Coordinates of N, CA and C in Angstrom, one line a residue:
M200 N -0.5 -15.7 8.0 CA 0.7 -15.8 8.5 C 0.6 -14.7 10.3
P201 N 0.8 -15.5 11.2 CA 0.5 -14.7 12.2 C 1.5 -13.8 12.5
V202 N 0.9 -12.4 13.1 CA 1.7 -11.2 13.1 C 2.4 -11.6 14.4
P203 N 3.8 -11.5 14.8 CA 4.6 -12.2 15.9 C 4.8 -10.7 17.1
E204 N 4.7 -11.1 18.4 CA 4.7 -10.3 19.6 C 3.3 -9.8 19.3
S205 N 2.2 -10.4 18.9 CA 1.0 -9.3 18.7 C 0.7 -8.3 20.2
S206 N 1.0 -9.5 21.2 CA 0.2 -8.5 22.6 C 0.9 -7.1 22.9
D207 N 2.1 -6.8 22.4 CA 2.7 -5.8 22.5 C 2.4 -4.7 21.1
R208 N 1.7 -5.1 20.2 CA 1.4 -4.5 19.5 C 0.0 -3.4 19.7
V209 N 0.2 -2.4 19.1 CA -1.1 -1.5 19.3 C -1.2 -0.9 17.4
A210 N -2.4 -1.7 17.0 CA -2.9 -0.9 15.6 C -4.3 0.3 15.5
L211 N -3.9 0.7 14.8 CA -4.9 1.8 14.3 C -5.2 1.8 12.7
V212 N -6.3 1.8 12.5 CA -7.2 1.5 11.2 C -7.8 2.4 11.3
T213 N -7.8 3.6 10.2 CA -8.4 4.2 9.8 C -9.8 3.7 9.1
G214 N -11.1 4.5 9.0 CA -11.9 3.6 7.8 C -12.9 2.3 8.7
A215 N -12.4 2.3 9.9 CA -12.9 0.9 10.5 C -14.4 0.3 10.6
G216 N -15.1 1.7 10.2 CA -16.7 1.4 10.7 C -17.3 0.1 9.6
R217 N -16.7 0.0 8.1 CA -17.3 -0.9 7.3 C -16.2 -1.4 6.4
G218 N -16.8 -2.3 5.9 CA -15.8 -2.7 5.2 C -14.7 -3.5 4.8
I219 N -13.8 -3.3 3.7 CA -12.4 -4.1 4.4 C -11.8 -3.1 5.4
G220 N -11.7 -1.8 6.0 CA -11.9 -1.5 7.5 C -11.8 -2.5 8.5
R221 N -13.0 -3.0 8.9 CA -14.0 -3.5 9.8 C -13.1 -5.0 9.4
A222 N -13.0 -5.7 8.3 CA -12.6 -6.9 8.0 C -10.9 -7.2 8.3
V223 N -10.0 -5.8 8.1 CA -8.5 -5.9 9.1 C -8.7 -6.0 10.4
A224 N -9.3 -4.6 10.8 CA -9.6 -4.4 12.4 C -10.1 -5.8 13.0
I225 N -10.8 -6.8 12.5 CA -11.1 -8.1 13.1 C -10.2 -9.2 13.4
A226 N -9.7 -9.0 11.5 CA -8.6 -10.3 11.6 C -7.4 -9.4 12.9
L227 N -7.0 -8.5 13.0 CA -6.1 -7.9 13.5 C -6.5 -8.1 15.2
S228 N -7.5 -7.7 15.5 CA -8.3 -8.6 17.0 C -7.9 -10.0 17.2
R229 N -7.7 -10.4 16.3 CA -8.3 -11.6 16.3 C -6.9 -12.7 16.7
Q230 N -5.6 -12.1 16.2 CA -4.6 -11.7 16.3 C -3.8 -11.5 17.7
G231 N -4.7 -10.8 18.4 CA -4.0 -10.6 19.7 C -3.9 -9.0 19.6
L232 N -3.9 -8.4 18.9 CA -3.2 -6.7 19.2 C -4.8 -6.4 20.0
R233 N -4.0 -5.1 20.3 CA -4.7 -4.1 20.7 C -5.4 -3.2 19.5
V234 N -6.5 -3.1 19.1 CA -6.9 -2.4 17.9 C -7.7 -1.3 18.3
A235 N -7.1 0.0 17.8 CA -8.1 1.2 17.5 C -8.1 1.7 16.2
L236 N -9.8 2.0 16.9 CA -10.5 2.0 15.5 C -11.1 3.5 15.1
T237 N -10.9 4.0 13.9 CA -11.4 5.3 14.1 C -12.2 5.4 12.2
A238 N -12.9 6.7 12.0 CA -13.9 6.4 11.0 C -14.8 7.8 11.6
R239 N -15.6 7.9 10.8 CA -16.4 9.2 11.1 C -17.8 9.0 11.8
S240 N -17.9 7.4 11.7 CA -19.1 7.3 12.3 C -19.3 6.6 13.7
A241 N -19.3 7.0 14.9 CA -19.3 6.3 16.0 C -20.3 4.9 16.0
A242 N -21.1 5.1 15.8 CA -22.2 4.1 15.7 C -21.6 2.3 14.9
E243 N -21.3 2.8 13.8 CA -20.2 1.6 12.7 C -19.3 1.2 13.9
L244 N -18.3 2.2 13.9 CA -17.4 1.6 15.2 C -17.4 0.4 16.1
A245 N -18.6 1.6 17.0 CA -18.9 0.4 17.5 C -19.4 -0.8 17.4
E246 N -20.2 -1.1 15.9 CA -20.4 -2.5 15.4 C -19.1 -3.0 15.1
T247 N -18.3 -2.2 15.1 CA -16.7 -3.1 14.6 C -16.3 -3.6 15.9
A248 N -16.3 -2.9 16.8 CA -15.9 -2.4 18.3 C -16.3 -4.1 18.5
Q249 N -17.6 -4.4 18.2 CA -17.9 -5.7 19.2 C -17.8 -6.9 18.1
A250 N -17.5 -6.7 17.1 CA -16.9 -7.7 16.4 C -15.7 -8.8 16.7
C251 N -14.8 -7.5 17.5 CA -13.3 -7.9 17.5 C -13.2 -8.2 18.9
P252 N -12.4 -9.9 19.1 CA -12.5 -10.0 20.2 C -11.5 -9.4 21.3
A253 N -11.0 -8.8 20.9 CA -9.7 -8.6 21.8 C -9.6 -7.1 22.5
D254 N -9.0 -6.3 23.1 CA -9.1 -5.2 23.0 C -9.0 -3.8 22.3
T255 N -10.3 -3.1 22.0 CA -10.6 -2.2 21.1 C -10.7 -0.7 21.8
L256 N -10.3 0.7 20.6 CA -10.4 1.6 21.5 C -10.9 2.4 20.6
V257 N -12.3 3.4 20.4 CA -13.1 3.4 19.3 C -13.0 5.2 19.9
V258 N -12.3 5.5 18.0 CA -12.5 7.1 18.6 C -12.4 7.8 17.3
P259 N -13.8 7.9 17.3 CA -14.7 8.6 15.7 C -13.8 10.2 15.7
A260 N -13.7 10.1 14.4 CA -12.8 11.5 13.7 C -13.1 11.4 12.4
D261 N -12.9 13.1 12.3 CA -13.0 13.3 10.7 C -11.9 13.8 10.4
L262 N -10.7 12.6 9.0 CA -9.5 13.1 9.2 C -9.1 14.1 8.3
L263 N -9.9 14.0 7.7 CA -10.2 15.9 7.0 C -9.6 17.2 7.4
D264 N -10.4 16.7 8.9 CA -10.1 18.2 9.9 C -8.7 18.6 10.3
L265 N -8.3 19.4 9.8 CA -6.6 20.0 10.5 C -6.2 19.2 11.6
S266 N -6.8 19.3 12.4 CA -6.2 18.2 14.0 C -6.7 17.2 14.1
G267 N -7.4 16.3 13.1 CA -8.0 15.1 13.0 C -7.0 14.0 13.5
V268 N -6.4 14.2 13.0 CA -5.1 13.0 12.7 C -4.5 12.9 14.0
D269 N -3.8 14.2 14.8 CA -3.2 14.6 15.9 C -4.0 14.0 16.9
Q270 N -5.6 14.5 16.6 CA -6.3 14.2 17.9 C -6.6 12.5 17.7
V271 N -6.4 11.7 17.2 CA -6.7 9.9 17.1 C -5.4 9.8 17.5
F272 N -3.9 10.4 17.0 CA -2.7 9.6 17.4 C -2.8 10.1 19.2
D273 N -3.3 11.2 19.8 CA -2.9 11.4 20.7 C -4.2 10.6 21.8
Q274 N -4.9 10.8 21.2 CA -5.8 9.7 22.2 C -5.4 7.9 22.3
V275 N -5.0 7.5 21.3 CA -4.3 6.1 21.2 C -3.1 6.1 22.1
E276 N -2.3 7.1 22.1 CA -1.0 7.1 22.7 C -1.0 7.6 24.1
D277 N -2.0 8.1 24.5 CA -2.6 8.2 26.0 C -3.1 6.8 26.4
A278 N -4.0 6.5 26.0 CA -4.1 5.1 26.6 C -3.2 4.1 26.0
W279 N -2.4 3.8 25.0 CA -2.1 2.4 25.4 C -0.4 2.5 24.5
G280 N 0.1 3.5 24.1 CA 1.3 4.2 24.1 C 1.4 4.4 22.3
P281 N 2.6 4.5 21.7 CA 2.5 4.6 20.3 C 2.1 3.3 19.6
V282 N 1.6 3.9 18.5 CA 1.0 3.3 17.0 C 2.5 2.3 16.7
T283 N 2.2 0.8 16.5 CA 3.0 0.3 15.9 C 2.3 -0.3 14.5
D284 N 1.7 -0.6 14.5 CA 0.9 -1.0 13.2 C -0.3 -0.1 12.1
L285 N 0.0 0.8 11.4 CA -1.3 1.7 10.8 C -1.5 1.4 9.8
V286 N -3.2 1.2 9.5 CA -3.3 0.6 8.0 C -4.7 1.3 7.7
L287 N -4.3 2.5 6.5 CA -4.8 3.2 6.1 C -5.6 3.0 5.0
N288 N -7.1 2.9 5.7 CA -8.1 2.0 4.7 C -9.3 3.4 4.6
A289 N -9.2 4.2 4.8 CA -9.7 5.5 4.4 C -10.4 5.7 3.1
G290 N -11.3 5.9 2.8 CA -11.0 6.6 1.5 C -12.8 7.0 0.9
T291 N -12.5 7.4 -0.5 CA -13.9 7.9 -1.0 C -13.4 7.3 -2.5
S292 N -14.7 7.4 -3.2 CA -15.1 7.5 -4.5 C -15.9 8.3 -5.4
G293 N -15.8 7.8 -6.8 CA -16.5 8.6 -7.4 C -16.7 8.4 -9.1
S294 N -17.5 8.4 -9.6 CA -17.6 8.9 -10.4 C -18.1 9.3 -12.0
A295 N -17.6 10.3 -12.6 CA -18.0 11.2 -13.2 C -17.0 11.5 -14.6
R296 N -17.2 12.5 -15.4 CA -16.3 12.4 -16.7 C -15.5 13.3 -16.8
I297 N -14.4 13.3 -17.0 CA -13.5 14.6 -16.8 C -14.1 16.2 -16.7
E298 N -15.0 16.1 -17.6 CA -15.4 17.9 -18.3 C -16.3 18.2 -17.0
R299 N -16.9 16.8 -16.2 CA -18.2 16.8 -15.2 C -17.8 16.8 -13.7
T300 N -16.3 16.5 -13.7 CA -15.4 16.3 -12.2 C -15.2 17.7 -11.5
S301 N -15.5 18.1 -10.9 CA -15.8 20.0 -10.3 C -14.6 19.9 -9.3
D302 N -14.0 21.2 -9.2 CA -12.8 21.5 -8.4 C -13.0 20.6 -6.6
E303 N -14.0 20.9 -6.4 CA -14.7 20.1 -5.1 C -14.7 18.6 -5.0
D304 N -15.2 18.7 -5.9 CA -14.7 16.7 -6.2 C -13.9 15.9 -5.9
W305 N -12.5 17.0 -6.9 CA -11.4 16.7 -7.1 C -10.9 16.8 -6.0
Q306 N -10.7 17.9 -5.6 CA -10.2 18.5 -3.9 C -10.7 17.3 -2.5
H307 N -11.7 16.9 -2.9 CA -12.4 16.0 -1.6 C -11.3 14.8 -1.8
T308 N -11.6 14.4 -3.0 CA -11.0 12.9 -3.1 C -9.4 12.6 -2.5
L309 N -8.8 14.3 -3.5 CA -7.5 13.9 -3.1 C -7.2 14.4 -1.1
D310 N -8.0 14.9 -1.1 CA -7.7 14.9 0.5 C -7.8 13.6 1.1
L311 N -8.8 13.2 1.0 CA -9.0 11.7 1.7 C -8.3 10.7 1.7
N312 N -8.1 10.7 0.0 CA -7.3 9.6 -0.7 C -5.9 9.8 -0.3
L313 N -5.4 10.8 -0.5 CA -4.1 11.0 -0.2 C -3.0 12.2 1.1
T314 N -4.3 13.4 1.2 CA -3.1 14.0 2.1 C -3.5 13.1 3.6
A315 N -4.5 12.8 3.8 CA -4.5 12.1 5.4 C -4.0 10.9 5.7
P316 N -4.0 10.2 4.8 CA -2.5 9.2 4.9 C -1.0 9.4 5.0
F317 N -1.1 10.5 4.1 CA 0.2 11.4 4.5 C 0.0 12.0 5.9
R318 N -1.2 12.3 6.1 CA -0.5 13.4 7.3 C -0.5 12.0 8.7
C319 N -1.8 10.8 8.4 CA -1.1 9.7 9.4 C 0.7 9.2 9.1
V320 N 1.2 9.3 8.2 CA 2.2 8.4 8.1 C 3.1 9.2 8.7
R321 N 2.8 10.5 8.7 CA 3.9 11.7 9.1 C 4.1 11.5 10.6
R322 N 2.6 11.3 11.2 CA 2.1 11.4 12.7 C 3.1 10.3 13.2
A323 N 3.0 9.0 12.8 CA 3.7 7.7 12.7 C 4.6 7.5 13.2
V324 N 5.6 8.3 12.2 CA 7.1 7.8 11.8 C 7.8 8.2 12.6
P325 N 7.6 9.4 13.4 CA 8.6 9.0 15.0 C 8.9 8.5 15.3
A326 N 7.9 7.9 16.3 CA 7.7 6.9 17.5 C 8.5 5.2 16.6
M327 N 7.7 5.2 15.6 CA 8.1 3.7 15.0 C 9.7 4.3 14.2
R328 N 10.6 5.3 14.0 CA 11.6 5.2 13.8 C 12.4 4.8 15.5
A329 N 12.2 5.8 16.5 CA 12.9 5.8 17.6 C 12.8 4.1 18.4
S330 N 11.7 3.5 18.2 CA 11.8 2.1 18.6 C 12.5 1.2 17.4
G331 N 12.6 1.4 16.4 CA 13.1 0.8 15.2 C 12.3 -0.3 14.8
N332 N 11.1 0.2 14.8 CA 10.2 -0.9 14.3 C 8.6 -0.4 14.0
G333 N 8.4 -0.8 13.1 CA 6.8 -0.3 12.7 C 6.5 -0.4 11.0
R334 N 4.8 -1.0 11.2 CA 4.4 -1.3 9.9 C 3.4 0.0 9.5
I335 N 3.2 0.2 8.3 CA 2.6 0.9 7.4 C 2.2 0.2 6.0
V336 N 0.6 0.2 6.6 CA -0.1 -0.5 5.2 C -1.4 0.5 4.7
A337 N -0.8 0.7 3.5 CA -2.2 1.5 2.7 C -3.1 0.7 1.7
I338 N -4.7 1.1 2.3 CA -5.3 0.5 1.0 C -5.6 1.2 -0.2
A339 N -4.9 1.0 -1.3 CA -4.8 1.4 -2.5 C -5.8 1.4 -3.7
S340 N -5.6 0.4 -4.7 CA -6.6 0.5 -5.3 C -5.6 -0.1 -6.9
V341 N -6.1 -1.0 -7.6 CA -6.0 -1.5 -8.7 C -5.6 -0.3 -9.7
A342 N -6.9 0.7 -9.3 CA -6.6 2.1 -9.8 C -5.6 2.9 -9.8
G343 N -4.5 2.4 -9.0 CA -3.6 2.9 -8.5 C -2.3 2.6 -9.7
K344 N -2.6 1.2 -10.3 CA -1.8 1.2 -11.6 C -2.4 1.4 -12.8
V345 N -3.3 1.2 -13.1 CA -3.8 1.5 -14.5 C -5.2 2.2 -14.3
G346 N -5.4 3.3 -15.8 CA -6.2 4.0 -16.0 C -7.2 3.6 -16.1
E347 N -9.0 3.6 -15.5 CA -10.3 3.7 -16.1 C -11.1 4.9 -15.9
P348 N -11.7 5.0 -17.4 CA -12.8 5.9 -17.8 C -13.5 6.3 -16.4
Y349 N -13.9 7.8 -16.5 CA -15.0 8.3 -15.8 C -14.4 8.3 -14.1
I350 N -13.2 8.1 -13.9 CA -12.7 7.8 -12.5 C -11.5 8.9 -12.2
A351 N -11.0 9.8 -13.0 CA -9.5 10.5 -13.2 C -9.4 10.7 -11.4
A352 N -10.5 11.6 -11.1 CA -9.8 11.9 -9.4 C -9.2 10.8 -8.7
Y353 N -10.4 9.8 -8.6 CA -10.1 8.2 -7.5 C -8.4 7.7 -8.1
T354 N -8.2 7.7 -9.6 CA -7.3 6.9 -10.2 C -6.1 7.8 -9.6
A355 N -6.4 9.3 -9.8 CA -4.9 10.0 -9.5 C -4.9 10.1 -8.3
S356 N -5.6 9.5 -7.2 CA -5.4 10.2 -5.6 C -4.7 8.9 -5.2
K357 N -5.0 7.7 -6.0 CA -4.6 6.2 -5.6 C -3.2 5.8 -6.5
H358 N -2.9 6.7 -7.5 CA -1.6 6.6 -8.3 C -0.7 7.6 -6.8
G359 N -1.2 8.5 -6.4 CA -0.4 9.6 -5.9 C 0.3 8.7 -4.2
L360 N -1.4 7.9 -4.0 CA -1.1 7.0 -3.0 C 0.3 5.8 -2.6
L361 N 0.3 5.3 -3.9 CA 1.5 4.3 -4.4 C 2.9 5.2 -4.2
G362 N 2.8 6.2 -4.5 CA 3.9 6.9 -5.0 C 4.3 7.5 -3.2
L363 N 3.4 7.6 -2.3 CA 3.9 8.3 -1.1 C 4.3 6.7 -0.7
V364 N 3.8 5.4 -0.7 CA 4.1 4.3 0.1 C 5.5 3.7 -0.6
R365 N 5.8 4.3 -1.6 CA 7.1 3.4 -2.5 C 8.5 4.9 -1.9
S366 N 7.7 6.2 -1.7 CA 9.1 6.8 -1.1 C 9.4 6.5 0.2
A367 N 8.2 6.6 1.1 CA 8.2 6.2 2.5 C 8.7 4.8 3.1
A368 N 8.6 3.8 1.9 CA 9.5 2.3 2.3 C 10.9 2.6 2.0
A369 N 11.2 3.3 0.7 CA 12.7 3.9 0.2 C 13.3 4.3 1.7
E370 N 12.5 5.2 2.2 CA 13.0 6.5 3.1 C 13.3 5.7 4.6
L371 N 12.5 4.4 4.8 CA 12.0 4.1 6.0 C 12.8 2.9 6.6
A372 N 13.3 2.1 5.2 CA 13.7 0.8 5.6 C 15.1 0.6 6.4
G373 N 15.9 1.4 6.5 CA 16.7 1.2 7.2 C 16.8 1.6 8.7
D374 N 15.3 1.8 9.1 CA 14.9 2.0 10.6 C 14.0 0.7 10.9
G375 N 13.9 0.1 9.9 CA 13.1 -1.1 10.2 C 11.5 -0.9 10.7
V376 N 11.4 0.0 9.7 CA 9.8 0.1 9.1 C 9.7 0.1 7.8
T377 N 8.7 -1.1 7.7 CA 7.7 -1.2 6.3 C 6.7 -0.2 6.4
V378 N 6.4 -0.3 4.5 CA 5.6 0.5 4.4 C 4.8 -0.1 2.6
N379 N 4.1 -0.7 2.8 CA 3.5 -1.6 1.5 C 2.1 -1.2 1.3
A380 N 1.6 -1.4 0.1 CA 0.4 -0.8 -0.3 C -0.4 -2.6 -0.6
V381 N -1.8 -2.4 -0.2 CA -2.8 -3.4 -0.8 C -3.6 -3.2 -1.8
C382 N -3.8 -3.3 -2.8 CA -4.5 -2.9 -4.4 C -5.7 -3.8 -4.9
P383 N -7.2 -3.7 -3.8 CA -7.9 -4.2 -4.0 C -8.2 -4.2 -5.8
G384 N -9.0 -5.0 -6.3 CA -9.9 -4.9 -7.7 C -11.6 -4.1 -6.8
Y385 N -12.4 -4.9 -7.2 CA -13.9 -4.4 -6.5 C -14.1 -5.8 -5.6
V386 N -14.7 -4.8 -5.0 CA -14.5 -5.6 -3.5 C -16.0 -5.7 -2.9
D387 N -16.4 -6.5 -2.1 CA -18.0 -6.5 -1.7 C -17.9 -6.0 -0.8
T388 N -18.2 -4.6 -0.8 CA -18.1 -3.6 0.0 C -19.6 -2.4 0.0
P389 N -19.6 -2.1 0.8 CA -20.8 -0.7 1.1 C -20.5 0.7 -0.1
M390 N -19.1 0.4 -0.1 CA -18.4 1.0 -1.6 C -18.8 1.1 -3.1
T391 N -18.5 -0.5 -2.9 CA -18.9 -1.2 -4.1 C -20.9 -1.1 -4.5
D392 N -21.4 -1.3 -3.3 CA -22.5 -1.1 -3.2 C -22.8 0.3 -4.3
A393 N -22.4 1.3 -3.4 CA -22.7 2.7 -4.4 C -22.6 2.5 -5.9
T394 N -21.1 2.2 -5.8 CA -20.8 1.9 -7.2 C -22.0 1.6 -8.2
V395 N -22.4 0.5 -7.7 CA -23.8 -0.5 -8.2 C -25.0 0.6 -8.6
R396 N -25.1 1.0 -7.6 CA -26.5 1.7 -7.3 C -26.0 3.5 -8.7
A397 N -24.5 3.8 -8.9 CA -24.6 4.6 -9.8 C -24.6 4.3 -11.0
I398 N -24.2 2.7 -11.3 CA -24.0 2.5 -12.9 C -25.6 2.2 -13.1
A399 N -26.9 1.4 -12.3 CA -27.7 1.7 -12.5 C -28.7 2.8 -13.0
A400 N -28.5 3.8 -12.2 CA -28.9 5.2 -12.3 C -28.3 5.7 -13.6
A401 N -27.1 5.2 -13.7 CA -27.0 6.1 -15.1 C -27.5 5.3 -16.3
T402 N -26.9 3.8 -16.7 CA -26.8 3.8 -17.5 C -28.3 2.4 -17.6
G403 N -29.6 2.6 -16.7 CA -30.8 1.8 -17.2 C -30.7 0.6 -16.9
R404 N -29.2 -0.1 -16.2 CA -29.3 -1.2 -15.9 C -30.0 -1.8 -14.8
T405 N -30.2 -3.1 -13.9 CA -30.3 -3.3 -12.9 C -29.4 -3.5 -12.1
P406 N -29.6 -3.2 -10.7 CA -28.6 -3.6 -9.9 C -27.8 -4.9 -10.0
E407 N -28.8 -5.9 -9.9 CA -27.6 -7.3 -10.6 C -27.0 -7.3 -11.4
Q408 N -27.2 -6.4 -13.0 CA -27.2 -6.7 -14.1 C -25.7 -6.0 -13.8
A409 N -25.6 -4.7 -12.8 CA -24.2 -3.8 -12.7 C -23.2 -4.6 -11.6
R410 N -23.7 -5.4 -10.9 CA -23.4 -5.5 -9.9 C -22.2 -7.1 -10.6
D411 N -22.8 -7.5 -11.7 CA -22.6 -9.1 -12.1 C -21.3 -8.3 -13.3
A412 N -21.3 -6.8 -14.0 CA -20.4 -6.3 -14.7 C -19.4 -6.1 -14.0
L413 N -19.4 -5.4 -12.8 CA -18.1 -5.2 -11.9 C -17.6 -6.7 -11.9
A414 N -18.3 -7.6 -11.4 CA -17.8 -9.3 -11.0 C -16.8 -9.7 -11.9
R415 N -17.2 -9.3 -13.3 CA -16.5 -10.1 -14.9 C -15.5 -9.3 -14.7
K416 N -15.2 -7.9 -14.4 CA -13.9 -7.2 -14.9 C -12.6 -8.0 -14.5
Q417 N -13.1 -9.2 -13.3 CA -12.2 -10.0 -12.9 C -12.3 -10.9 -13.3
P418 N -11.1 -11.9 -13.6 CA -11.1 -13.2 -14.1 C -11.7 -13.9 -13.4
T419 N -11.5 -13.7 -12.0 CA -11.9 -15.2 -11.5 C -13.7 -15.0 -11.4
G420 N -14.5 -13.9 -11.7 CA -15.7 -13.9 -12.2 C -16.7 -13.4 -11.0
R421 N -16.0 -13.1 -9.9 CA -16.3 -12.3 -8.8 C -16.4 -11.5 -7.9
L422 N -16.8 -10.8 -7.4 CA -16.1 -9.7 -6.1 C -15.1 -10.6 -5.0
V423 N -13.9 -9.7 -5.1 CA -12.9 -9.7 -3.9 C -13.8 -9.8 -2.3
T424 N -13.4 -10.5 -1.5 CA -14.4 -10.5 -0.3 C -13.3 -9.7 0.7
P425 N -14.2 -8.9 1.8 CA -13.2 -8.0 1.9 C -12.2 -8.9 3.4
D426 N -12.3 -9.9 3.8 CA -11.4 -11.0 4.3 C -10.3 -11.6 3.6
E427 N -10.8 -11.2 2.0 CA -9.3 -11.4 0.8 C -8.6 -10.6 1.3
V428 N -8.6 -9.4 1.3 CA -8.0 -8.6 1.3 C -7.5 -8.1 2.6
A429 N -8.0 -8.2 4.1 CA -7.3 -8.6 5.2 C -5.9 -9.5 5.6
D430 N -6.5 -10.4 4.9 CA -5.5 -11.5 4.3 C -4.1 -11.2 3.9
V431 N -4.0 -10.5 3.4 CA -2.7 -9.7 2.6 C -2.2 -8.9 3.5
V432 N -3.0 -7.7 3.8 CA -2.4 -6.8 5.1 C -1.8 -7.4 6.3
L433 N -2.3 -8.7 6.8 CA -1.4 -9.2 7.5 C -0.6 -10.1 7.6
L434 N -0.1 -10.4 6.0 CA 1.1 -10.7 5.5 C 2.2 -9.5 5.7
C435 N 1.9 -8.4 5.2 CA 2.6 -7.0 5.2 C 3.1 -6.3 6.6
L436 N 2.3 -7.0 7.2 CA 2.6 -6.5 9.1 C 3.4 -7.8 9.9
A437 N 3.3 -9.0 9.3 CA 4.3 -10.1 9.3 C 5.7 -10.2 8.8
N438 N 5.9 -9.4 7.7 CA 6.5 -10.0 7.2 C 7.8 -8.7 7.1
P439 N 9.1 -8.9 7.7 CA 9.7 -7.6 7.5 C 10.6 -7.6 6.4
S440 N 10.6 -8.4 5.5 CA 11.3 -8.3 4.6 C 10.3 -7.7 3.1
I441 N 8.6 -7.8 3.9 CA 8.3 -7.1 2.5 C 7.9 -5.3 2.4
T442 N 8.7 -5.0 1.7 CA 8.3 -3.3 2.1 C 8.3 -2.7 0.6
G443 N 7.6 -1.9 0.2 CA 7.6 -0.7 -1.2 C 7.1 -1.6 -2.0
Q444 N 6.1 -2.4 -1.6 CA 5.2 -3.1 -2.2 C 4.0 -2.5 -2.8
A445 N 3.3 -2.6 -3.5 CA 1.7 -2.9 -3.9 C 1.5 -4.1 -4.2
I446 N 0.6 -4.5 -4.1 CA 0.5 -6.1 -3.6 C -1.0 -6.1 -4.3
N447 N -1.4 -7.0 -5.4 CA -2.7 -6.5 -6.1 C -3.8 -8.0 -5.4
V448 N -4.8 -7.4 -5.3 CA -6.1 -8.6 -4.4 C -7.2 -8.4 -5.7
D449 N -6.9 -9.2 -7.0 CA -7.8 -8.4 -7.9 C -8.7 -9.3 -8.9
G450 N -8.2 -10.8 -8.2 CA -8.7 -12.1 -9.3 C -8.1 -12.3 -10.3
G451 N -6.8 -11.6 -10.4 CA -6.2 -11.8 -11.5 C -5.9 -10.6 -12.8
A452 N -6.8 -9.5 -12.7 CA -7.4 -8.5 -13.3 C -6.2 -7.7 -13.9
V453 N -4.9 -7.3 -13.2 CA -4.1 -6.7 -13.0 C -2.8 -7.5 -13.0
Q454 N -1.8 -7.8 -14.1 CA -1.0 -8.5 -13.6 C 0.3 -8.0 -13.7
S455 N 1.1 -7.7 -12.0 CA 2.4 -7.1 -12.0 C 3.0 -7.9 -10.8

């Protein structure tokens, strides 16, 4: 579904340097949106920008920095005006037994997967309210709906992210602002590559066996592609009647 009035819209994609964030940025750019790209790696952002056919703005930043979110939004607003389409993709994952999950790992996961998105939403909302229009999409996970062993911090952060999405959607629906989440299963991205390496190291399986095990968690028998996730993000940005939803893109693993 094409995004309407795309030439007047300003998108900001966090975690845009690779994986799902890169796929979303390219998809939005192909729709004619001006796309601001942020992540920690300037080199990866430059690669994403090179793949985008329309105007891009590269804004390297660390969203864990207390001033990072404001700095990003300030640069975008100075260049193009207020953000109309916010895609919250930056995040982290990890795996450990509960008793081996340190306070530092727990806090880092919550900070990046939940607190940073909250700060971005808080920063974007005033301009969206004022204009009577806005779109916010968070890349969550099916781990935000069900629990799996060894990922307590990640699962807790994604459950919290869905809570933020639902509450914000209820609050902003009357202001013309939609807020949704896209919940992928295992996606063929660098983050999944890291999961594969961790499984192989912990279990003695080959990387190929570990990747196949993740693929078989989904009834389709394969990993989701980043472009398939990006397609659902575009749907959420285009349709003003979809709000407060958490849409699974997981090959049928979680039916909800």
